[in-house]
Amino acid sequence: MQIFKIAVLISGNGSNLQAIIDNLKNQEGIGICSVISNKKDAYGLTRAIEAGIDTYVINHEDYSSREAFEEELIKVLRKQSPDLIVLAGFMRILSKVFVSEYYGKLINIHPSLLPKYKGMNTHQRVIEAGEELHGVTVHYVDNSLDGGPICAQSSLTINTKDKKELENQIHELEYKLYPEVIREIAAGKIRLSGGEVYRE
Ligand code: GRF
């Protein structure tokens, strides 16, 4: 059977990576071919090693420019030819060169109901704005900041003013939604065509 190969890019804790590992464990036909981190001490690397997944560290600080860093990233990815690249807390902005190489095969999870609250510190900003709803978005990555075509969203009614508590609730949504979307993309149930997302 042909395997749908996923490369996961991380920078830190990797709790989304863990959710993906756990969810896909018994799923035939989908496999994580590698976990790549731009930080050598990212805890997500330990999670990957424990799950028997190949890991790579490409420390952006070792490269003189974003282009040089991405060249190395692309070199590593090309060797594996993943069907999908999953950004899971990967804290580097990717350039046009990288995005155009992988457009349509590159997804991200963002902790807000995009297009609202792009950028950082979303939970605090949502609380301060007195929003009723908050949530998460999985989207294809394009050259805009948190602005690519949306695959799926999941939301909750806010019942706390505590940022940490809200963040934990949002994480729970992420852990469910991200693996779901990955499975649907692998099954061809979510597709990107002409810049539009089609979901069966
Ligand atoms: C998540 O909240 C995700 O939405 C954002 O970065 C965070 C990563 O957390 N893009 P983790 O590394 O998966 O624990």
PDB file of C-alpha atoms and ligand atoms in Angstrom:
ATOM      1  CA  MET A   1       0.000   0.000   0.000  1.00  0.00           C
ATOM      2  CA  GLN A   2       1.212   3.489  -0.817  1.00  0.00           C
ATOM      3  CA  ILE A   3       1.879   5.588   2.254  1.00  0.00           C
ATOM      4  CA  PHE A   4       0.743   9.209   2.459  1.00  0.00           C
ATOM      5  CA  LYS A   5       3.843  10.789   3.976  1.00  0.00           C
ATOM      6  CA  ILE A   6       3.748  13.666   6.415  1.00  0.00           C
ATOM      7  CA  ALA A   7       6.644  15.848   7.551  1.00  0.00           C
ATOM      8  CA  VAL A   8       5.973  17.836  10.715  1.00  0.00           C
ATOM      9  CA  LEU A   9       7.837  21.080  11.426  1.00  0.00           C
ATOM     10  CA  ILE A  10       8.102  22.218  15.022  1.00  0.00           C
ATOM     11  CA  SER A  11       9.936  24.685  17.235  1.00  0.00           C
ATOM     12  CA  GLY A  12       8.849  23.785  20.743  1.00  0.00           C
ATOM     13  CA  ASN A  13       6.703  21.635  22.979  1.00  0.00           C
ATOM     14  CA  GLY A  14       5.079  19.643  20.203  1.00  0.00           C
ATOM     15  CA  SER A  15       1.819  18.832  21.925  1.00  0.00           C
ATOM     16  CA  ASN A  16       0.058  19.042  18.562  1.00  0.00           C
ATOM     17  CA  LEU A  17       2.691  16.722  17.146  1.00  0.00           C
ATOM     18  CA  GLN A  18       1.886  14.300  19.982  1.00  0.00           C
ATOM     19  CA  ALA A  19      -1.819  14.446  19.161  1.00  0.00           C
ATOM     20  CA  ILE A  20      -1.017  13.711  15.513  1.00  0.00           C
ATOM     21  CA  ILE A  21       1.311  10.826  16.433  1.00  0.00           C
ATOM     22  CA  ASP A  22      -1.308   9.295  18.744  1.00  0.00           C
ATOM     23  CA  ASN A  23      -4.156   9.765  16.318  1.00  0.00           C
ATOM     24  CA  LEU A  24      -2.377   8.325  13.288  1.00  0.00           C
ATOM     25  CA  LYS A  25      -0.732   5.443  15.160  1.00  0.00           C
ATOM     26  CA  ASN A  26      -3.153   2.820  13.940  1.00  0.00           C
ATOM     27  CA  GLN A  27      -4.079   4.483  10.694  1.00  0.00           C
ATOM     28  CA  GLU A  28      -2.997   2.462   7.679  1.00  0.00           C
ATOM     29  CA  GLY A  29      -1.712   4.365   4.694  1.00  0.00           C
ATOM     30  CA  ILE A  30      -0.558   7.508   6.544  1.00  0.00           C
ATOM     31  CA  GLY A  31       2.838   7.913   8.194  1.00  0.00           C
ATOM     32  CA  ILE A  32       4.991  10.627   9.689  1.00  0.00           C
ATOM     33  CA  CYS A  33       8.241  10.436   7.700  1.00  0.00           C
ATOM     34  CA  SER A  34      10.075  13.067   9.735  1.00  0.00           C
ATOM     35  CA  VAL A  35       9.938  15.731  12.389  1.00  0.00           C
ATOM     36  CA  ILE A  36      12.074  18.766  11.694  1.00  0.00           C
ATOM     37  CA  SER A  37      12.849  21.419  14.283  1.00  0.00           C
ATOM     38  CA  ASN A  38      14.651  24.717  13.967  1.00  0.00           C
ATOM     39  CA  LYS A  39      15.532  24.429  17.683  1.00  0.00           C
ATOM     40  CA  LYS A  40      17.688  21.648  19.018  1.00  0.00           C
ATOM     41  CA  ASP A  41      16.077  21.659  22.471  1.00  0.00           C
ATOM     42  CA  ALA A  42      12.472  21.506  21.230  1.00  0.00           C
ATOM     43  CA  TYR A  43      10.637  18.959  23.408  1.00  0.00           C
ATOM     44  CA  GLY A  44       8.753  17.794  20.334  1.00  0.00           C
ATOM     45  CA  LEU A  45      11.972  16.114  19.186  1.00  0.00           C
ATOM     46  CA  THR A  46      11.878  13.858  22.252  1.00  0.00           C
ATOM     47  CA  ARG A  47       8.263  13.000  21.506  1.00  0.00           C
ATOM     48  CA  ALA A  48       9.218  12.061  17.936  1.00  0.00           C
ATOM     49  CA  ILE A  49      12.218   9.959  19.013  1.00  0.00           C
ATOM     50  CA  GLU A  50      10.042   8.114  21.535  1.00  0.00           C
ATOM     51  CA  ALA A  51       7.612   7.338  18.720  1.00  0.00           C
ATOM     52  CA  GLY A  52      10.458   6.050  16.530  1.00  0.00           C
ATOM     53  CA  ILE A  53      10.207   8.885  13.996  1.00  0.00           C
ATOM     54  CA  ASP A  54      13.262  10.318  12.200  1.00  0.00           C
ATOM     55  CA  THR A  55      14.195  13.765  13.461  1.00  0.00           C
ATOM     56  CA  TYR A  56      16.248  16.588  11.984  1.00  0.00           C
ATOM     57  CA  VAL A  57      17.470  19.786  13.588  1.00  0.00           C
ATOM     58  CA  ILE A  58      18.073  22.699  11.251  1.00  0.00           C
ATOM     59  CA  ASN A  59      19.019  25.540  13.532  1.00  0.00           C
ATOM     60  CA  HIS A  60      18.170  28.795  11.764  1.00  0.00           C
ATOM     61  CA  GLU A  61      20.880  30.545  13.793  1.00  0.00           C
ATOM     62  CA  ASP A  62      23.517  28.493  11.966  1.00  0.00           C
ATOM     63  CA  TYR A  63      22.580  30.115   8.648  1.00  0.00           C
ATOM     64  CA  SER A  64      23.461  33.585   7.445  1.00  0.00           C
ATOM     65  CA  SER A  65      20.030  34.293   5.951  1.00  0.00           C
ATOM     66  CA  ARG A  66      16.448  33.068   5.801  1.00  0.00           C
ATOM     67  CA  GLU A  67      17.156  31.889   2.236  1.00  0.00           C
ATOM     68  CA  ALA A  68      20.135  29.785   3.309  1.00  0.00           C
ATOM     69  CA  PHE A  69      18.140  28.241   6.176  1.00  0.00           C
ATOM     70  CA  GLU A  70      15.255  27.395   3.866  1.00  0.00           C
ATOM     71  CA  GLU A  71      17.575  25.977   1.226  1.00  0.00           C
ATOM     72  CA  GLU A  72      18.705  23.412   3.786  1.00  0.00           C
ATOM     73  CA  LEU A  73      15.113  22.778   4.854  1.00  0.00           C
ATOM     74  CA  ILE A  74      14.073  22.195   1.252  1.00  0.00           C
ATOM     75  CA  LYS A  75      17.070  19.909   0.726  1.00  0.00           C
ATOM     76  CA  VAL A  76      16.040  17.722   3.662  1.00  0.00           C
ATOM     77  CA  LEU A  77      12.380  17.728   2.607  1.00  0.00           C
ATOM     78  CA  ARG A  78      13.140  16.889  -1.032  1.00  0.00           C
ATOM     79  CA  LYS A  79      14.903  13.713   0.047  1.00  0.00           C
ATOM     80  CA  GLN A  80      11.715  12.553   1.726  1.00  0.00           C
ATOM     81  CA  SER A  81       9.208  13.939  -0.786  1.00  0.00           C
ATOM     82  CA  PRO A  82       6.383  14.287   1.742  1.00  0.00           C
ATOM     83  CA  ASP A  83       2.795  14.499   0.521  1.00  0.00           C
ATOM     84  CA  LEU A  84       2.016  17.021   3.232  1.00  0.00           C
ATOM     85  CA  ILE A  85       4.047  19.375   5.402  1.00  0.00           C
ATOM     86  CA  VAL A  86       2.403  20.109   8.710  1.00  0.00           C
ATOM     87  CA  LEU A  87       3.455  23.195  10.658  1.00  0.00           C
ATOM     88  CA  ALA A  88       2.838  22.484  14.334  1.00  0.00           C
ATOM     89  CA  GLY A  89       4.102  25.385  16.382  1.00  0.00           C
ATOM     90  CA  PHE A  90       6.872  26.135  13.872  1.00  0.00           C
ATOM     91  CA  MET A  91       7.963  29.657  14.780  1.00  0.00           C
ATOM     92  CA  ARG A  92       9.697  30.794  11.583  1.00  0.00           C
ATOM     93  CA  ILE A  93       8.132  32.840   8.830  1.00  0.00           C
ATOM     94  CA  LEU A  94       8.523  30.999   5.540  1.00  0.00           C
ATOM     95  CA  SER A  95       9.545  32.922   2.459  1.00  0.00           C
ATOM     96  CA  LYS A  96       7.843  33.041  -0.941  1.00  0.00           C
ATOM     97  CA  VAL A  97      10.428  30.607  -2.285  1.00  0.00           C
ATOM     98  CA  PHE A  98       9.539  27.960   0.287  1.00  0.00           C
ATOM     99  CA  VAL A  99       5.804  28.556   0.049  1.00  0.00           C
ATOM    100  CA  SER A 100       5.760  28.324  -3.733  1.00  0.00           C
ATOM    101  CA  GLU A 101       7.765  25.077  -3.620  1.00  0.00           C
ATOM    102  CA  TYR A 102       5.145  23.505  -1.343  1.00  0.00           C
ATOM    103  CA  TYR A 103       1.945  25.477  -1.976  1.00  0.00           C
ATOM    104  CA  GLY A 104      -1.024  23.142  -1.609  1.00  0.00           C
ATOM    105  CA  LYS A 105       1.016  20.701   0.480  1.00  0.00           C
ATOM    106  CA  LEU A 106       1.685  23.002   3.405  1.00  0.00           C
ATOM    107  CA  ILE A 107      -0.747  23.497   6.289  1.00  0.00           C
ATOM    108  CA  ASN A 108      -0.718  25.339   9.583  1.00  0.00           C
ATOM    109  CA  ILE A 109      -2.827  25.483  12.707  1.00  0.00           C
ATOM    110  CA  HIS A 110      -3.557  28.885  14.178  1.00  0.00           C
ATOM    111  CA  PRO A 111      -5.169  29.497  17.580  1.00  0.00           C
ATOM    112  CA  SER A 112      -7.985  31.823  16.518  1.00  0.00           C
ATOM    113  CA  LEU A 113     -11.004  31.913  14.298  1.00  0.00           C
ATOM    114  CA  LEU A 114      -9.248  33.378  11.277  1.00  0.00           C
ATOM    115  CA  PRO A 115      -9.461  35.897   9.715  1.00  0.00           C
ATOM    116  CA  LYS A 116      -9.841  37.304  13.220  1.00  0.00           C
ATOM    117  CA  TYR A 117      -6.760  37.560  15.445  1.00  0.00           C
ATOM    118  CA  LYS A 118      -3.918  36.830  13.085  1.00  0.00           C
ATOM    119  CA  GLY A 119      -0.463  36.895  14.656  1.00  0.00           C
ATOM    120  CA  MET A 120       0.653  36.245  18.219  1.00  0.00           C
ATOM    121  CA  ASN A 121      -0.908  36.295  21.663  1.00  0.00           C
ATOM    122  CA  THR A 122      -4.392  35.472  20.396  1.00  0.00           C
ATOM    123  CA  HIS A 123      -5.911  34.256  23.686  1.00  0.00           C
ATOM    124  CA  GLN A 124      -5.097  37.452  25.563  1.00  0.00           C
ATOM    125  CA  ARG A 125      -6.365  39.634  22.728  1.00  0.00           C
ATOM    126  CA  VAL A 126      -9.608  37.674  22.457  1.00  0.00           C
ATOM    127  CA  ILE A 127     -10.241  38.034  26.215  1.00  0.00           C
ATOM    128  CA  GLU A 128      -9.441  41.756  26.164  1.00  0.00           C
ATOM    129  CA  ALA A 129     -11.816  42.302  23.249  1.00  0.00           C
ATOM    130  CA  GLY A 130     -14.625  40.628  25.229  1.00  0.00           C
ATOM    131  CA  GLU A 131     -15.313  38.092  22.468  1.00  0.00           C
ATOM    132  CA  GLU A 132     -17.959  35.432  23.035  1.00  0.00           C
ATOM    133  CA  LEU A 133     -16.385  32.916  20.690  1.00  0.00           C
ATOM    134  CA  HIS A 134     -12.832  31.722  20.184  1.00  0.00           C
ATOM    135  CA  GLY A 135     -11.363  28.784  18.335  1.00  0.00           C
ATOM    136  CA  VAL A 136      -8.784  27.291  16.012  1.00  0.00           C
ATOM    137  CA  THR A 137      -8.200  27.278  12.277  1.00  0.00           C
ATOM    138  CA  VAL A 138      -6.329  24.879  10.038  1.00  0.00           C
ATOM    139  CA  HIS A 139      -5.350  26.530   6.787  1.00  0.00           C
ATOM    140  CA  TYR A 140      -3.165  26.084   3.761  1.00  0.00           C
ATOM    141  CA  VAL A 141      -0.156  28.369   3.939  1.00  0.00           C
ATOM    142  CA  ASP A 142       0.265  31.082   1.348  1.00  0.00           C
ATOM    143  CA  ASN A 143       2.356  34.237   1.338  1.00  0.00           C
ATOM    144  CA  SER A 144       0.075  36.180   3.656  1.00  0.00           C
ATOM    145  CA  LEU A 145       0.417  36.097   7.431  1.00  0.00           C
ATOM    146  CA  ASP A 146      -2.101  33.533   8.742  1.00  0.00           C
ATOM    147  CA  GLY A 147      -4.203  34.252   5.679  1.00  0.00           C
ATOM    148  CA  GLY A 148      -4.197  31.168   3.443  1.00  0.00           C
ATOM    149  CA  PRO A 149      -7.292  29.200   2.347  1.00  0.00           C
ATOM    150  CA  ILE A 150      -9.097  27.703   5.341  1.00  0.00           C
ATOM    151  CA  CYS A 151      -9.480  23.901   5.611  1.00  0.00           C
ATOM    152  CA  ALA A 152     -11.508  23.764   8.819  1.00  0.00           C
ATOM    153  CA  GLN A 153     -12.299  25.555  12.058  1.00  0.00           C
ATOM    154  CA  SER A 154     -13.492  24.556  15.486  1.00  0.00           C
ATOM    155  CA  SER A 155     -14.873  26.941  18.107  1.00  0.00           C
ATOM    156  CA  LEU A 156     -15.955  27.269  21.728  1.00  0.00           C
ATOM    157  CA  THR A 157     -17.904  29.728  23.838  1.00  0.00           C
ATOM    158  CA  ILE A 158     -15.556  31.606  26.147  1.00  0.00           C
ATOM    159  CA  ASN A 159     -16.288  30.952  29.810  1.00  0.00           C
ATOM    160  CA  THR A 160     -13.130  32.268  31.449  1.00  0.00           C
ATOM    161  CA  LYS A 161     -11.000  35.392  31.657  1.00  0.00           C
ATOM    162  CA  ASP A 162      -7.940  33.333  32.505  1.00  0.00           C
ATOM    163  CA  LYS A 163      -5.592  33.218  29.545  1.00  0.00           C
ATOM    164  CA  LYS A 164      -3.975  29.927  30.548  1.00  0.00           C
ATOM    165  CA  GLU A 165      -7.312  28.212  31.049  1.00  0.00           C
ATOM    166  CA  LEU A 166      -8.536  29.443  27.672  1.00  0.00           C
ATOM    167  CA  GLU A 167      -5.300  28.306  26.050  1.00  0.00           C
ATOM    168  CA  ASN A 168      -5.773  24.810  27.487  1.00  0.00           C
ATOM    169  CA  GLN A 169      -9.322  24.664  26.166  1.00  0.00           C
ATOM    170  CA  ILE A 170      -8.123  25.801  22.750  1.00  0.00           C
ATOM    171  CA  HIS A 171      -5.393  23.155  22.788  1.00  0.00           C
ATOM    172  CA  GLU A 172      -8.042  20.476  23.258  1.00  0.00           C
ATOM    173  CA  LEU A 173      -9.765  21.711  20.096  1.00  0.00           C
ATOM    174  CA  GLU A 174      -6.446  21.676  18.251  1.00  0.00           C
ATOM    175  CA  TYR A 175      -5.632  18.113  19.246  1.00  0.00           C
ATOM    176  CA  LYS A 176      -8.923  16.955  17.756  1.00  0.00           C
ATOM    177  CA  LEU A 177      -9.078  19.142  14.658  1.00  0.00           C
ATOM    178  CA  TYR A 178      -5.527  18.894  13.302  1.00  0.00           C
ATOM    179  CA  PRO A 179      -5.374  15.078  13.003  1.00  0.00           C
ATOM    180  CA  GLU A 180      -8.893  15.084  11.566  1.00  0.00           C
ATOM    181  CA  VAL A 181      -7.909  17.526   8.824  1.00  0.00           C
ATOM    182  CA  ILE A 182      -4.720  15.584   8.076  1.00  0.00           C
ATOM    183  CA  ARG A 183      -6.725  12.382   7.644  1.00  0.00           C
ATOM    184  CA  GLU A 184      -9.200  14.139   5.372  1.00  0.00           C
ATOM    185  CA  ILE A 185      -6.457  15.610   3.202  1.00  0.00           C
ATOM    186  CA  ALA A 186      -4.805  12.181   2.983  1.00  0.00           C
ATOM    187  CA  ALA A 187      -8.136  10.676   1.950  1.00  0.00           C
ATOM    188  CA  GLY A 188      -8.668  13.380  -0.684  1.00  0.00           C
ATOM    189  CA  LYS A 189     -11.713  14.689   1.190  1.00  0.00           C
ATOM    190  CA  ILE A 190     -10.159  18.123   1.599  1.00  0.00           C
ATOM    191  CA  ARG A 191      -8.609  19.516  -1.554  1.00  0.00           C
ATOM    192  CA  LEU A 192      -7.172  22.820  -2.673  1.00  0.00           C
ATOM    193  CA  SER A 193      -7.945  23.808  -6.222  1.00  0.00           C
ATOM    194  CA  GLY A 194      -7.652  27.236  -7.824  1.00  0.00           C
ATOM    195  CA  GLY A 195      -6.978  28.763  -4.414  1.00  0.00           C
ATOM    196  CA  GLU A 196     -10.284  27.395  -3.013  1.00  0.00           C
ATOM    197  CA  VAL A 197     -10.690  24.621  -0.464  1.00  0.00           C
ATOM    198  CA  TYR A 198     -13.180  21.849  -1.278  1.00  0.00           C
ATOM    199  CA  ARG A 199     -14.346  19.661   1.595  1.00  0.00           C
ATOM    200  CA  GLU A 200     -16.535  16.585   1.018  1.00  0.00           C
TER     201      GLU A 200
HETATM  202  C1  GRF B   1      -0.350  25.843  19.106  1.00  0.00           C
HETATM  203  O1  GRF B   1      -1.195  26.535  19.944  1.00  0.00           O
HETATM  204  C2  GRF B   1      -0.610  26.203  17.667  1.00  0.00           C
HETATM  205  O2  GRF B   1      -1.893  26.655  17.442  1.00  0.00           O
HETATM  206  C3  GRF B   1       0.350  27.326  17.406  1.00  0.00           C
HETATM  207  O3  GRF B   1       1.482  27.034  18.190  1.00  0.00           O
HETATM  208  C4  GRF B   1       1.104  26.221  19.300  1.00  0.00           C
HETATM  209  C5  GRF B   1       2.035  25.035  19.290  1.00  0.00           C
HETATM  210  O4  GRF B   1       1.958  24.282  20.464  1.00  0.00           O
HETATM  211  N1  GRF B   1       0.616  27.452  15.988  1.00  0.00           N
HETATM  212  P1  GRF B   1       2.638  22.852  20.518  1.00  0.00           P
HETATM  213  O5  GRF B   1       4.120  23.042  20.202  1.00  0.00           O
HETATM  214  O6  GRF B   1       1.979  21.966  19.506  1.00  0.00           O
HETATM  215  O7  GRF B   1       2.448  22.363  21.927  1.00  0.00           O
END
